[in-house]
Structures are given as C-alpha cells and as structure tokens.
Amino acid sequence: MGELVPTNKVKNIFRFGKRDPGISPGRTVRYQWLRLVRLKGDPFVLARGIAIGTFIGLTPTIPFHTILTIFLCAVGRGHLVAGLVVSFLVSNPLTIPLQYYISWKVGAILTGSSLSWEHVKYLMGLARDVGMIEAIKLIYINSFRSMLSVLLGGIVFSLPFAIAAYFSSLHLYIRRQNKRMNRLIKTNHNDSKSSKKISHN
C-alpha cells in the first residue's frame, strides 16, 4: 500500500494548479520544490512517488494526471504527496506544448503515424477546455487510434526521466536521512558526556 495522506494535504496540492494572482509563478514553483525536498518518510517510498509523478507528468495524458498519479502511487507504494507535487511541477503551461510535441515526434518515428502536429494541438485544446468525461469521449474514444502513437511516444520519452528521478531523489533522501542520523548520534553522545560530568561532580 502507498503511504496514507491526510485529505487537507491533498487539497493543498490541488490548489497548486490554481495559482493566486498575487503570487509569481517562480515563487510558487520554489515553494513546491521546497515542500518536496522537506518531505519526510522512507526514502524508497518518496523516490517511488517522485518517479511516478515524473512519469505521469511527462506523458500526454491530460486531464488524467492526478487520477493516474494517485492510482500508480497506491499500486506502486509511492509517496502520494511527492507524486502529485512532482506531476504538477513537470507539467505546466510552459512545458506541456514541448512535452506533447516530443511525444508526437517520438511516436511518429516509432509507429510511422501520419498524424499531423496541427491535429495534436487541436486535441490538446479540447483536453484543456472540456471536462474529463468529454475529454474521454472526444480524445480517447473518437480519436484513440490517432492518439495511440502520441501515447506510445510519451511513454518512451518519459520513462528515462522517471528512472533518473527515482535514483537521484533516492540519493538525496538517503543522504539527508544519514545526516539527520549522524546529528542525532552526535547530540546523544554529547548529552551522555554532559550527564557523566554532572554525576562525577
């Protein structure tokens, strides 16, 4: 099972997509990055959550990123908060067009699809402007065959980033955990020396 997360924490993450007009995008990204770095828990669970969030965030699966991240974190025993935060960080208005373009290009090379970039942009607009149910009908039912090459390209494109995110975040969290353990051992050692001095006096 993935790590259980209080509902209020999940709601706070969802607010990330609705940026306060008074807060700059740079500050918002920095805040979410610091939240990610300061997350506590098993380094392996945290790293799995980050890998899942990276993988889903880079795939052309809007508007299903949140649902897919929650599902994969539950199945893959990943940290849900880490997965959702990373998914929002890697998938934003600045990066989404590039992600879809690369997914389309890689998919076209792999499958020989004749799907045009103009059609992909049109479908992107539909996914952004309509609700989830309508997106399923318009894109993943009516245009599924057309989008299959884009989905395949997105998976191939995002997988190396997810693997890199897993190992780099695992290294970061293990190093942080070791530093905390060393500080705790040092503090306990100093406390022990102080109590011995007091008892001798």
XYZ file of C-alpha atoms in Angstrom:
201
model
C 0.000 0.000 0.000
C 1.110 3.565 -0.660
C 1.554 5.968 2.194
C -1.745 7.388 3.505
C -2.010 11.154 3.195
C -4.441 13.441 5.078
C -7.178 14.926 2.869
C -6.188 18.507 3.703
C -2.657 17.909 2.354
C -4.022 16.566 -0.927
C -6.343 19.588 -1.223
C -3.378 21.910 -0.714
C -1.571 20.208 -3.588
C -4.589 20.585 -5.874
C -4.511 24.344 -5.185
C -1.091 24.416 -6.847
C -2.814 24.305 -10.238
C -4.917 27.370 -9.302
C -2.258 29.962 -8.796
C -3.020 33.015 -6.650
C -2.844 36.098 -8.933
C -0.709 37.846 -6.303
C 1.956 35.128 -6.261
C 4.525 34.892 -9.058
C 4.977 31.538 -10.856
C 8.622 31.492 -9.750
C 7.679 31.748 -6.073
C 5.022 29.065 -6.491
C 7.484 26.653 -8.109
C 10.120 27.398 -5.454
C 7.592 26.799 -2.668
C 6.525 23.449 -4.120
C 10.162 22.444 -4.677
C 10.999 23.190 -1.031
C 7.971 21.177 0.067
C 9.256 18.292 -1.997
C 12.776 18.469 -0.595
C 11.491 18.648 3.003
C 9.097 15.713 2.788
C 9.675 13.101 5.477
C 9.342 9.351 5.188
C 11.000 6.238 3.827
C 13.487 7.362 1.113
C 12.427 4.487 -1.147
C 8.718 5.356 -0.845
C 9.473 9.035 -1.511
C 11.631 8.164 -4.527
C 8.916 5.915 -5.972
C 6.393 8.737 -5.612
C 8.718 11.166 -7.389
C 9.379 8.676 -10.199
C 5.647 8.086 -10.669
C 4.881 11.820 -10.640
C 7.642 12.476 -13.172
C 6.464 9.676 -15.441
C 2.785 10.695 -15.416
C 3.550 14.424 -15.589
C 5.564 13.971 -18.790
C 3.057 11.725 -20.559
C 0.377 13.217 -22.853
C -2.474 12.120 -20.584
C -4.094 15.431 -19.611
C -6.619 15.711 -17.890
C -5.928 12.399 -16.121
C -2.583 13.199 -14.452
C -3.998 13.397 -10.925
C -6.075 10.204 -11.175
C -3.208 8.251 -12.757
C -0.710 9.508 -10.161
C -2.997 8.531 -7.263
C -3.624 5.097 -8.797
C 0.038 4.324 -9.537
C 1.187 5.589 -6.122
C -1.322 3.224 -4.494
C -0.311 0.262 -6.668
C 3.426 1.027 -6.669
C 3.592 2.013 -2.970
C 4.819 5.500 -3.779
C 4.502 8.650 -1.672
C 1.288 10.334 -2.851
C 2.224 13.920 -1.929
C 5.609 13.575 -3.658
C 3.948 12.139 -6.753
C 1.313 14.878 -7.027
C 3.744 17.739 -6.398
C 6.231 16.464 -8.996
C 3.462 15.858 -11.521
C 2.395 19.500 -11.201
C 5.999 20.745 -11.326
C 6.950 18.950 -14.540
C 3.619 19.518 -16.280
C 2.762 23.212 -16.533
C 1.682 25.676 -19.254
C 5.327 26.290 -20.218
C 6.344 22.641 -20.578
C 3.150 20.962 -21.835
C 3.443 22.051 -25.520
C 7.051 20.800 -25.679
C 6.123 17.516 -23.968
C 3.312 16.870 -26.425
C 5.481 17.812 -29.397
C 8.254 15.406 -28.356
C 5.684 12.662 -27.636
C 4.141 13.192 -31.076
C 7.558 13.193 -32.791
C 8.829 10.076 -31.000
C 5.518 8.297 -31.596
C 5.575 9.162 -35.301
C 9.116 7.768 -35.623
C 8.229 4.550 -33.771
C 4.901 3.838 -35.471
C 5.150 5.672 -38.786
C 1.927 7.511 -37.933
C 0.742 10.207 -40.337
C -0.951 12.181 -37.548
C -0.176 15.884 -38.027
C 1.072 18.197 -35.285
C -1.853 20.539 -36.036
C -4.306 17.756 -35.155
C -2.434 17.020 -31.923
C -2.620 20.717 -30.965
C -6.344 20.662 -31.686
C -6.814 17.653 -29.390
C -4.674 19.350 -26.720
C -7.036 22.310 -26.810
C -10.024 20.009 -26.392
C -8.445 18.259 -23.406
C -7.730 21.615 -21.776
C -11.102 23.257 -22.416
C -13.619 20.458 -21.814
C -14.367 18.368 -18.740
C -12.893 14.959 -18.022
C -15.875 12.974 -19.345
C -15.949 14.995 -22.565
C -12.181 14.573 -22.947
C -12.605 10.800 -22.723
C -15.300 10.870 -25.404
C -13.581 13.276 -27.792
C -9.974 12.142 -27.491
C -9.610 8.682 -26.028
C -12.657 7.152 -27.759
C -13.222 9.005 -31.043
C -9.519 9.734 -31.649
C -7.889 6.874 -29.736
C -6.300 5.312 -32.815
C -4.831 8.677 -33.779
C -3.553 9.359 -30.253
C -2.086 5.886 -29.746
C 1.218 6.843 -31.374
C 1.401 10.015 -29.237
C 0.767 7.994 -26.058
C 3.452 5.481 -27.042
C 5.881 8.303 -27.798
C 5.084 9.898 -24.437
C 5.800 6.670 -22.561
C 9.143 6.192 -24.332
C 10.013 9.867 -23.761
C 9.080 9.992 -20.064
C 10.482 6.642 -18.899
C 14.191 7.668 -18.820
C 13.296 10.822 -16.860
C 11.287 8.762 -14.350
C 14.211 6.367 -13.823
C 16.647 9.268 -13.405
C 14.237 10.988 -10.990
C 13.983 7.815 -8.897
C 17.712 7.300 -8.399
C 18.581 10.992 -7.943
C 15.802 11.558 -5.378
C 16.667 8.308 -3.594
C 20.266 9.504 -3.267
C 19.079 12.893 -1.979
C 16.705 11.483 0.639
C 19.129 8.787 1.858
C 21.893 11.387 2.223
C 19.528 13.659 4.154
C 18.457 10.750 6.370
C 22.089 9.847 7.108
C 22.873 13.461 8.045
C 19.955 13.507 10.469
C 21.062 10.206 11.999
C 24.621 11.477 12.423
C 23.362 14.674 14.080
C 21.162 12.625 16.409
C 24.036 10.301 17.342
C 26.316 13.287 17.960
C 23.688 15.011 20.114
C 23.080 11.856 22.162
C 26.826 11.382 22.594
C 27.255 14.967 23.838
C 24.292 14.586 26.202
C 25.789 11.380 27.551
C 29.155 13.080 28.182
C 27.427 16.007 29.923
C 25.428 13.708 32.233
C 28.600 11.794 33.145
C 30.356 15.034 34.103
C 27.408 16.102 36.250
C 27.282 12.719 38.015
C 31.037 12.877 38.763
C 30.663 16.358 40.232
